[in-house]
């Protein structure tokens, strides 16, 4: 699970068995293979202006309809784009169904709770009707993430397009590349650096937790067994911890929890106020206070009168940067006819 992505667990118990080993696998892989760096050559704004001029309008209309029915879809679409880009780059491998049973990225435990695939399929179908074989699923993911933020009151940015779709999707690569919501600051910084992202990008993109929800299961250890001694994370505000324990029972039972308490349906900078007050739900949220760069960003966004505007600008810039990771352009990859299948 990405630390900065909305978490909504459906097959929760399967996640816990892999969390500890993922980081150590990542260390080995980074040592032998090179990181999936930000590049983005070949991307530009307005890529489809001539080949499919209505593409972005069609996408926005379809996504608006989905979010009007269920506002939580916005967080799901944002999370899909993150989880795609951190594995193989932004080439829509997260959307592919497995060629063999249980072997695609969507089958990996950090991705069990991903949703919004149906919305992406609806966008793809609508665009295919207008411009068959032109717009990639990878670009649709980027547009959907941008529009999800826009439609929940966040900033707008001119998303770059021109990506092509990959043909490979492996569950083990999701396990190896997606950071956990339980990562500490050192693990988070290394994971982001391996993708060519800075500590500021880490702080900014963590702000995606301004919308969405998580489960009691995800924070169970933080409340009841933080160091294996039936203790509570001392970095969590004691009063807030007591409130959470009234909702979340030992073992992980309890209701869905807002990641940004009281503001989980609006894309704004309120998340940072909660983090500064030691009321961020996730270990990875609290970890932002343990580095001088990320802590300074939290402090700035939680106290500045212009916090909302500066966060919106920063978020758009970091999203564009993330959207350039490992892209396929030109003659690489393909333009899938259906997002869940290679042509």
mmCIF file of C-alpha atoms in Angstrom:
data_model
loop_
_atom_site.group_PDB
_atom_site.id
_atom_site.type_symbol
_atom_site.label_atom_id
_atom_site.label_comp_id
_atom_site.label_asym_id
_atom_site.label_seq_id
_atom_site.Cartn_x
_atom_site.Cartn_y
_atom_site.Cartn_z
ATOM 1 C CA UNK A 1 0.000 0.000 0.000
ATOM 2 C CA UNK A 2 1.275 3.382 -0.842
ATOM 3 C CA UNK A 3 1.605 5.628 2.180
ATOM 4 C CA UNK A 4 -0.002 8.475 0.298
ATOM 5 C CA UNK A 5 -2.854 6.599 -1.241
ATOM 6 C CA UNK A 6 -6.367 5.977 0.033
ATOM 7 C CA UNK A 7 -6.615 2.602 1.644
ATOM 8 C CA UNK A 8 -9.842 0.616 1.772
ATOM 9 C CA UNK A 9 -9.191 -3.041 2.652
ATOM 10 C CA UNK A 10 -11.476 -5.841 1.530
ATOM 11 C CA UNK A 11 -9.137 -8.840 1.875
ATOM 12 C CA UNK A 12 -7.266 -7.387 4.805
ATOM 13 C CA UNK A 13 -5.754 -10.399 6.535
ATOM 14 C CA UNK A 14 -3.703 -11.341 3.466
ATOM 15 C CA UNK A 15 -1.869 -8.017 3.573
ATOM 16 C CA UNK A 16 -0.207 -8.467 6.966
ATOM 17 C CA UNK A 17 1.819 -11.557 6.036
ATOM 18 C CA UNK A 18 3.895 -9.705 3.440
ATOM 19 C CA UNK A 19 4.521 -6.295 4.951
ATOM 20 C CA UNK A 20 7.731 -7.168 6.828
ATOM 21 C CA UNK A 21 9.512 -8.838 3.942
ATOM 22 C CA UNK A 22 8.680 -6.328 1.192
ATOM 23 C CA UNK A 23 11.198 -3.708 2.275
ATOM 24 C CA UNK A 24 14.093 -6.160 2.390
ATOM 25 C CA UNK A 25 13.215 -7.484 -1.055
ATOM 26 C CA UNK A 26 13.282 -3.895 -2.299
ATOM 27 C CA UNK A 27 16.782 -3.351 -0.919
ATOM 28 C CA UNK A 28 18.112 -6.334 -2.836
ATOM 29 C CA UNK A 29 16.373 -5.386 -6.068
ATOM 30 C CA UNK A 30 17.565 -1.786 -5.952
ATOM 31 C CA UNK A 31 21.113 -3.004 -5.488
ATOM 32 C CA UNK A 32 21.046 -5.245 -8.542
ATOM 33 C CA UNK A 33 18.709 -3.511 -10.945
ATOM 34 C CA UNK A 34 18.619 0.256 -11.139
ATOM 35 C CA UNK A 35 15.721 2.402 -10.128
ATOM 36 C CA UNK A 36 12.724 3.213 -12.271
ATOM 37 C CA UNK A 37 13.577 6.876 -12.705
ATOM 38 C CA UNK A 38 11.498 9.846 -13.784
ATOM 39 C CA UNK A 39 11.970 10.643 -17.465
ATOM 40 C CA UNK A 40 8.842 11.550 -19.409
ATOM 41 C CA UNK A 41 10.436 12.196 -22.801
ATOM 42 C CA UNK A 42 7.667 12.184 -25.404
ATOM 43 C CA UNK A 43 4.916 13.444 -23.097
ATOM 44 C CA UNK A 44 3.271 16.812 -23.598
ATOM 45 C CA UNK A 45 0.072 18.643 -22.795
ATOM 46 C CA UNK A 46 -2.521 18.543 -25.545
ATOM 47 C CA UNK A 47 -1.100 15.361 -27.057
ATOM 48 C CA UNK A 48 -4.541 14.354 -28.376
ATOM 49 C CA UNK A 49 -5.619 17.782 -29.604
ATOM 50 C CA UNK A 50 -5.668 16.600 -33.215
ATOM 51 C CA UNK A 51 -6.020 12.819 -32.994
ATOM 52 C CA UNK A 52 -8.819 12.813 -30.393
ATOM 53 C CA UNK A 53 -9.737 16.378 -29.433
ATOM 54 C CA UNK A 54 -12.648 15.378 -27.180
ATOM 55 C CA UNK A 55 -10.704 12.806 -25.155
ATOM 56 C CA UNK A 56 -10.264 14.876 -21.996
ATOM 57 C CA UNK A 57 -13.835 16.185 -22.122
ATOM 58 C CA UNK A 58 -15.193 12.648 -22.441
ATOM 59 C CA UNK A 59 -13.028 11.489 -19.555
ATOM 60 C CA UNK A 60 -14.139 14.343 -17.309
ATOM 61 C CA UNK A 61 -17.829 13.791 -18.090
ATOM 62 C CA UNK A 62 -17.600 10.071 -17.323
ATOM 63 C CA UNK A 63 -15.635 10.578 -14.109
ATOM 64 C CA UNK A 64 -17.966 13.340 -12.926
ATOM 65 C CA UNK A 65 -20.905 10.977 -13.339
ATOM 66 C CA UNK A 66 -19.163 8.252 -11.318
ATOM 67 C CA UNK A 67 -18.160 10.608 -8.496
ATOM 68 C CA UNK A 68 -21.648 12.126 -8.344
ATOM 69 C CA UNK A 69 -22.934 8.640 -7.515
ATOM 70 C CA UNK A 70 -20.132 7.780 -5.072
ATOM 71 C CA UNK A 71 -17.684 10.465 -3.971
ATOM 72 C CA UNK A 72 -15.281 7.837 -2.583
ATOM 73 C CA UNK A 73 -14.526 6.813 -6.174
ATOM 74 C CA UNK A 74 -12.336 9.930 -6.416
ATOM 75 C CA UNK A 75 -9.887 8.535 -3.886
ATOM 76 C CA UNK A 76 -9.937 5.154 -5.604
ATOM 77 C CA UNK A 77 -9.010 6.661 -8.976
ATOM 78 C CA UNK A 78 -6.184 8.682 -7.459
ATOM 79 C CA UNK A 79 -4.840 5.569 -5.780
ATOM 80 C CA UNK A 80 -4.971 3.544 -9.005
ATOM 81 C CA UNK A 81 -2.650 6.018 -10.728
ATOM 82 C CA UNK A 82 -0.171 5.968 -7.844
ATOM 83 C CA UNK A 83 -0.084 2.185 -7.681
ATOM 84 C CA UNK A 84 0.412 1.978 -11.420
ATOM 85 C CA UNK A 85 3.308 4.434 -11.588
ATOM 86 C CA UNK A 86 5.286 2.865 -8.748
ATOM 87 C CA UNK A 87 5.410 -0.506 -10.524
ATOM 88 C CA UNK A 88 7.038 -0.552 -13.993
ATOM 89 C CA UNK A 89 6.168 3.114 -14.398
ATOM 90 C CA UNK A 90 2.974 4.774 -15.604
ATOM 91 C CA UNK A 91 2.004 2.268 -18.301
ATOM 92 C CA UNK A 92 -1.288 0.837 -17.008
ATOM 93 C CA UNK A 93 0.124 -2.534 -15.946
ATOM 94 C CA UNK A 94 -2.028 -2.299 -12.804
ATOM 95 C CA UNK A 95 -5.135 -2.655 -14.986
ATOM 96 C CA UNK A 96 -4.153 -5.923 -16.659
ATOM 97 C CA UNK A 97 -5.827 -9.184 -15.727
ATOM 98 C CA UNK A 98 -3.519 -12.100 -15.019
ATOM 99 C CA UNK A 99 -2.332 -14.265 -17.887
ATOM 100 C CA UNK A 100 -1.982 -16.993 -15.257
ATOM 101 C CA UNK A 101 -4.018 -17.344 -12.074
ATOM 102 C CA UNK A 102 -3.047 -14.773 -9.448
ATOM 103 C CA UNK A 103 -0.039 -13.412 -11.333
ATOM 104 C CA UNK A 104 -0.991 -9.820 -12.178
ATOM 105 C CA UNK A 105 -0.281 -6.677 -10.156
ATOM 106 C CA UNK A 106 -3.921 -6.436 -9.102
ATOM 107 C CA UNK A 107 -3.499 -9.858 -7.428
ATOM 108 C CA UNK A 108 -0.687 -8.665 -5.124
ATOM 109 C CA UNK A 109 -1.675 -8.114 -1.499
ATOM 110 C CA UNK A 110 -1.033 -4.318 -1.525
ATOM 111 C CA UNK A 111 -3.506 -4.088 -4.420
ATOM 112 C CA UNK A 112 -6.309 -6.275 -3.054
ATOM 113 C CA UNK A 113 -8.290 -3.198 -2.078
ATOM 114 C CA UNK A 114 -7.855 -1.257 -5.323
ATOM 115 C CA UNK A 115 -11.086 -0.331 -7.032
ATOM 116 C CA UNK A 116 -12.322 2.017 -9.718
ATOM 117 C CA UNK A 117 -11.429 -0.339 -12.566
ATOM 118 C CA UNK A 118 -14.998 -0.118 -13.809
ATOM 119 C CA UNK A 119 -14.784 3.676 -14.066
ATOM 120 C CA UNK A 120 -11.577 3.444 -16.100
ATOM 121 C CA UNK A 121 -13.272 0.892 -18.350
ATOM 122 C CA UNK A 122 -16.230 3.247 -18.816
ATOM 123 C CA UNK A 123 -13.912 6.100 -19.802
ATOM 124 C CA UNK A 124 -12.017 3.859 -22.192
ATOM 125 C CA UNK A 125 -15.213 2.602 -23.811
ATOM 126 C CA UNK A 126 -16.566 6.118 -24.286
ATOM 127 C CA UNK A 127 -13.311 7.363 -25.808
ATOM 128 C CA UNK A 128 -13.000 4.298 -28.048
ATOM 129 C CA UNK A 129 -16.420 5.089 -29.485
ATOM 130 C CA UNK A 130 -15.170 8.529 -30.484
ATOM 131 C CA UNK A 131 -11.536 7.746 -31.345
ATOM 132 C CA UNK A 132 -10.815 4.007 -31.623
ATOM 133 C CA UNK A 133 -7.263 2.893 -30.930
ATOM 134 C CA UNK A 134 -5.890 6.341 -30.106
ATOM 135 C CA UNK A 135 -5.921 7.034 -26.340
ATOM 136 C CA UNK A 136 -3.943 4.777 -24.006
ATOM 137 C CA UNK A 137 -5.214 3.338 -20.749
ATOM 138 C CA UNK A 138 -2.118 4.802 -19.066
ATOM 139 C CA UNK A 139 -3.197 8.304 -20.097
ATOM 140 C CA UNK A 140 -6.737 7.624 -18.941
ATOM 141 C CA UNK A 141 -5.368 6.769 -15.475
ATOM 142 C CA UNK A 142 -3.472 10.069 -15.388
ATOM 143 C CA UNK A 143 -6.520 12.056 -16.514
ATOM 144 C CA UNK A 144 -8.772 10.242 -14.042
ATOM 145 C CA UNK A 145 -6.458 11.060 -11.134
ATOM 146 C CA UNK A 146 -6.297 14.713 -12.172
ATOM 147 C CA UNK A 147 -10.065 14.980 -12.568
ATOM 148 C CA UNK A 148 -10.719 13.159 -9.277
ATOM 149 C CA UNK A 149 -8.800 15.874 -7.445
ATOM 150 C CA UNK A 150 -10.462 18.621 -9.474
ATOM 151 C CA UNK A 151 -13.966 17.295 -8.806
ATOM 152 C CA UNK A 152 -13.392 17.137 -5.044
ATOM 153 C CA UNK A 153 -12.409 20.783 -4.817
ATOM 154 C CA UNK A 154 -8.689 20.439 -5.460
ATOM 155 C CA UNK A 155 -6.432 22.157 -7.943
ATOM 156 C CA UNK A 156 -6.381 21.638 -11.689
ATOM 157 C CA UNK A 157 -3.226 20.954 -13.682
ATOM 158 C CA UNK A 158 -2.679 20.386 -17.381
ATOM 159 C CA UNK A 159 -1.887 16.690 -17.334
ATOM 160 C CA UNK A 160 0.734 15.553 -19.813
ATOM 161 C CA UNK A 161 -0.297 12.754 -22.157
ATOM 162 C CA UNK A 162 1.315 10.585 -24.814
ATOM 163 C CA UNK A 163 1.889 7.428 -22.776
ATOM 164 C CA UNK A 164 1.511 3.989 -24.282
ATOM 165 C CA UNK A 165 0.421 0.824 -22.508
ATOM 166 C CA UNK A 166 2.680 -1.951 -21.270
ATOM 167 C CA UNK A 167 2.154 -5.650 -21.877
ATOM 168 C CA UNK A 168 3.500 -7.161 -18.642
ATOM 169 C CA UNK A 169 1.938 -7.242 -15.181
ATOM 170 C CA UNK A 170 3.421 -9.352 -12.365
ATOM 171 C CA UNK A 171 2.158 -9.573 -8.798
ATOM 172 C CA UNK A 172 5.667 -9.988 -7.371
ATOM 173 C CA UNK A 173 6.701 -6.617 -8.805
ATOM 174 C CA UNK A 174 3.871 -4.897 -6.950
ATOM 175 C CA UNK A 175 4.977 -6.583 -3.727
ATOM 176 C CA UNK A 176 8.539 -5.461 -4.345
ATOM 177 C CA UNK A 177 7.893 -1.838 -5.308
ATOM 178 C CA UNK A 178 4.860 -0.531 -3.422
ATOM 179 C CA UNK A 179 5.731 0.936 -0.027
ATOM 180 C CA UNK A 180 3.717 0.074 3.052
ATOM 181 C CA UNK A 181 1.576 2.351 5.171
ATOM 182 C CA UNK A 182 3.778 1.113 8.034
ATOM 183 C CA UNK A 183 7.034 2.372 6.517
ATOM 184 C CA UNK A 184 9.224 4.678 8.593
ATOM 185 C CA UNK A 185 10.749 7.830 7.133
ATOM 186 C CA UNK A 186 13.995 6.148 6.043
ATOM 187 C CA UNK A 187 12.085 3.490 4.126
ATOM 188 C CA UNK A 188 9.792 6.059 2.552
ATOM 189 C CA UNK A 189 12.648 8.288 1.422
ATOM 190 C CA UNK A 190 14.510 5.365 -0.123
ATOM 191 C CA UNK A 191 11.412 4.126 -1.915
ATOM 192 C CA UNK A 192 10.664 7.538 -3.382
ATOM 193 C CA UNK A 193 14.274 8.173 -4.303
ATOM 194 C CA UNK A 194 14.301 4.899 -6.228
ATOM 195 C CA UNK A 195 11.616 6.407 -8.458
ATOM 196 C CA UNK A 196 13.437 9.705 -8.892
ATOM 197 C CA UNK A 197 11.188 11.557 -6.454
ATOM 198 C CA UNK A 198 12.439 13.944 -3.781
ATOM 199 C CA UNK A 199 11.655 14.356 -0.106
ATOM 200 C CA UNK A 200 9.426 17.277 -1.031
ATOM 201 C CA UNK A 201 7.539 15.015 -3.461
ATOM 202 C CA UNK A 202 7.086 12.563 -0.594
ATOM 203 C CA UNK A 203 5.615 15.259 1.632
ATOM 204 C CA UNK A 204 3.403 16.639 -1.133
ATOM 205 C CA UNK A 205 2.094 13.353 -2.483
ATOM 206 C CA UNK A 206 1.344 12.157 1.037
ATOM 207 C CA UNK A 207 -1.273 14.891 0.913
ATOM 208 C CA UNK A 208 -3.356 12.562 -1.248
ATOM 209 C CA UNK A 209 -4.610 11.356 2.124
ATOM 210 C CA UNK A 210 -6.723 14.508 2.180
ATOM 211 C CA UNK A 211 -9.444 12.293 0.668
ATOM 212 C CA UNK A 212 -10.398 8.691 1.259
ATOM 213 C CA UNK A 213 -10.649 6.146 4.024
ATOM 214 C CA UNK A 214 -8.828 3.285 5.681
ATOM 215 C CA UNK A 215 -9.819 0.417 7.967
ATOM 216 C CA UNK A 216 -9.286 -0.355 11.626
ATOM 217 C CA UNK A 217 -7.240 -3.370 10.550
ATOM 218 C CA UNK A 218 -4.588 -1.138 8.985
ATOM 219 C CA UNK A 219 -3.964 0.744 12.255
ATOM 220 C CA UNK A 220 -4.558 -2.177 14.645
ATOM 221 C CA UNK A 221 -0.898 -2.670 15.542
ATOM 222 C CA UNK A 222 -0.410 1.044 16.009
ATOM 223 C CA UNK A 223 -3.188 1.037 18.593
ATOM 224 C CA UNK A 224 -2.649 -2.269 20.352
ATOM 225 C CA UNK A 225 0.720 -3.834 19.584
ATOM 226 C CA UNK A 226 3.128 -1.251 18.181
ATOM 227 C CA UNK A 227 6.393 -2.860 19.312
ATOM 228 C CA UNK A 228 5.021 -6.342 19.966
ATOM 229 C CA UNK A 229 4.421 -5.567 23.637
ATOM 230 C CA UNK A 230 0.713 -4.722 23.588
ATOM 231 C CA UNK A 231 1.554 -1.014 23.420
ATOM 232 C CA UNK A 232 0.313 2.031 21.521
ATOM 233 C CA UNK A 233 2.462 4.084 19.158
ATOM 234 C CA UNK A 234 3.803 6.950 21.316
ATOM 235 C CA UNK A 235 3.801 9.205 18.231
ATOM 236 C CA UNK A 236 -0.011 9.089 18.207
ATOM 237 C CA UNK A 237 -1.815 11.774 20.203
ATOM 238 C CA UNK A 238 -3.057 9.958 23.371
ATOM 239 C CA UNK A 239 -6.521 11.506 23.260
ATOM 240 C CA UNK A 240 -6.881 10.623 19.593
ATOM 241 C CA UNK A 241 -5.633 7.091 20.292
ATOM 242 C CA UNK A 242 -8.317 6.675 22.954
ATOM 243 C CA UNK A 243 -10.971 7.875 20.525
ATOM 244 C CA UNK A 244 -9.781 5.403 17.919
ATOM 245 C CA UNK A 245 -9.774 2.513 20.402
ATOM 246 C CA UNK A 246 -13.450 3.152 21.072
ATOM 247 C CA UNK A 247 -14.086 2.564 17.369
ATOM 248 C CA UNK A 248 -11.475 -0.066 16.555
ATOM 249 C CA UNK A 249 -11.391 -3.330 18.480
ATOM 250 C CA UNK A 250 -8.254 -5.459 19.017
ATOM 251 C CA UNK A 251 -7.756 -7.616 15.963
ATOM 252 C CA UNK A 252 -8.857 -4.929 13.529
ATOM 253 C CA UNK A 253 -12.630 -4.950 13.781
ATOM 254 C CA UNK A 254 -14.484 -1.678 13.473
ATOM 255 C CA UNK A 255 -15.834 0.909 11.068
ATOM 256 C CA UNK A 256 -14.257 2.587 8.077
ATOM 257 C CA UNK A 257 -12.125 5.555 9.154
ATOM 258 C CA UNK A 258 -11.565 8.866 7.396
ATOM 259 C CA UNK A 259 -7.894 9.389 6.588
ATOM 260 C CA UNK A 260 -8.398 13.133 7.035
ATOM 261 C CA UNK A 261 -10.832 13.300 9.932
ATOM 262 C CA UNK A 262 -13.762 15.573 9.118
ATOM 263 C CA UNK A 263 -12.480 16.480 5.656
ATOM 264 C CA UNK A 264 -12.185 13.209 3.761
ATOM 265 C CA UNK A 265 -14.317 14.234 0.773
ATOM 266 C CA UNK A 266 -12.516 17.494 -0.014
ATOM 267 C CA UNK A 267 -9.070 17.841 -1.578
ATOM 268 C CA UNK A 268 -7.404 20.458 0.615
ATOM 269 C CA UNK A 269 -4.430 20.962 2.972
ATOM 270 C CA UNK A 270 -6.305 19.972 6.154
ATOM 271 C CA UNK A 271 -4.458 16.642 6.260
ATOM 272 C CA UNK A 272 -1.256 18.414 7.301
ATOM 273 C CA UNK A 273 -2.903 19.974 10.351
ATOM 274 C CA UNK A 274 -3.827 16.508 11.549
ATOM 275 C CA UNK A 275 -0.281 15.234 10.993
ATOM 276 C CA UNK A 276 1.231 18.157 12.909
ATOM 277 C CA UNK A 277 -1.140 17.436 15.809
ATOM 278 C CA UNK A 278 -0.025 13.770 15.809
ATOM 279 C CA UNK A 279 -3.426 12.758 14.503
ATOM 280 C CA UNK A 280 -2.379 11.248 11.198
ATOM 281 C CA UNK A 281 -3.849 7.754 11.073
ATOM 282 C CA UNK A 282 -1.010 5.886 9.404
ATOM 283 C CA UNK A 283 2.539 5.236 10.574
ATOM 284 C CA UNK A 284 3.691 6.671 7.242
ATOM 285 C CA UNK A 285 1.714 9.866 7.946
ATOM 286 C CA UNK A 286 3.397 10.328 11.308
ATOM 287 C CA UNK A 287 6.771 9.575 9.712
ATOM 288 C CA UNK A 288 6.631 12.900 7.853
ATOM 289 C CA UNK A 289 7.567 14.605 11.139
ATOM 290 C CA UNK A 290 10.837 12.665 11.353
ATOM 291 C CA UNK A 291 12.761 14.409 8.568
ATOM 292 C CA UNK A 292 13.564 18.105 8.487
ATOM 293 C CA UNK A 293 12.389 18.583 4.879
ATOM 294 C CA UNK A 294 9.091 16.723 5.190
ATOM 295 C CA UNK A 295 8.456 18.166 8.662
ATOM 296 C CA UNK A 296 8.997 21.705 7.364
ATOM 297 C CA UNK A 297 6.460 21.077 4.612
ATOM 298 C CA UNK A 298 3.911 19.771 7.117
ATOM 299 C CA UNK A 299 4.457 22.826 9.319
ATOM 300 C CA UNK A 300 4.134 25.215 6.391
ATOM 301 C CA UNK A 301 0.913 23.692 5.103
ATOM 302 C CA UNK A 302 -0.644 23.483 8.557
ATOM 303 C CA UNK A 303 0.019 27.103 9.528
ATOM 304 C CA UNK A 304 0.264 29.237 6.381
ATOM 305 C CA UNK A 305 -2.733 31.343 5.422
ATOM 306 C CA UNK A 306 -1.991 30.432 1.808
ATOM 307 C CA UNK A 307 -1.676 26.718 2.556
ATOM 308 C CA UNK A 308 -4.504 25.556 0.290
ATOM 309 C CA UNK A 309 -3.231 27.426 -2.752
ATOM 310 C CA UNK A 310 0.404 26.409 -2.332
ATOM 311 C CA UNK A 311 -0.500 22.799 -1.657
ATOM 312 C CA UNK A 312 -2.674 22.662 -4.766
ATOM 313 C CA UNK A 313 0.144 24.005 -6.916
ATOM 314 C CA UNK A 314 2.715 21.690 -5.353
ATOM 315 C CA UNK A 315 0.438 18.673 -5.675
ATOM 316 C CA UNK A 316 -0.097 19.266 -9.383
ATOM 317 C CA UNK A 317 3.651 19.608 -9.956
ATOM 318 C CA UNK A 318 4.509 16.445 -8.026
ATOM 319 C CA UNK A 319 1.718 14.523 -9.749
ATOM 320 C CA UNK A 320 3.082 15.534 -13.146
ATOM 321 C CA UNK A 321 6.550 14.470 -12.055
ATOM 322 C CA UNK A 322 5.288 11.121 -10.800
ATOM 323 C CA UNK A 323 3.331 10.693 -14.038
ATOM 324 C CA UNK A 324 6.605 10.669 -15.999
ATOM 325 C CA UNK A 325 8.051 7.635 -14.211
ATOM 326 C CA UNK A 326 9.012 4.860 -16.635
ATOM 327 C CA UNK A 327 6.603 5.917 -19.363
ATOM 328 C CA UNK A 328 6.402 4.167 -22.726
ATOM 329 C CA UNK A 329 6.158 6.509 -25.705
ATOM 330 C CA UNK A 330 6.636 6.491 -29.475
ATOM 331 C CA UNK A 331 6.596 2.921 -30.749
ATOM 332 C CA UNK A 332 6.991 1.336 -27.308
ATOM 333 C CA UNK A 333 4.194 -0.770 -25.886
ATOM 334 C CA UNK A 334 0.747 -0.504 -27.468
ATOM 335 C CA UNK A 335 -2.612 1.252 -27.246
ATOM 336 C CA UNK A 336 -4.833 -1.368 -25.647
ATOM 337 C CA UNK A 337 -8.321 -1.837 -27.012
ATOM 338 C CA UNK A 338 -9.485 -2.973 -23.549
ATOM 339 C CA UNK A 339 -7.570 -1.918 -20.472
ATOM 340 C CA UNK A 340 -7.610 -5.317 -18.759
ATOM 341 C CA UNK A 341 -6.100 -7.182 -21.720
ATOM 342 C CA UNK A 342 -3.157 -6.853 -24.062
ATOM 343 C CA UNK A 343 -4.152 -6.658 -27.711
#
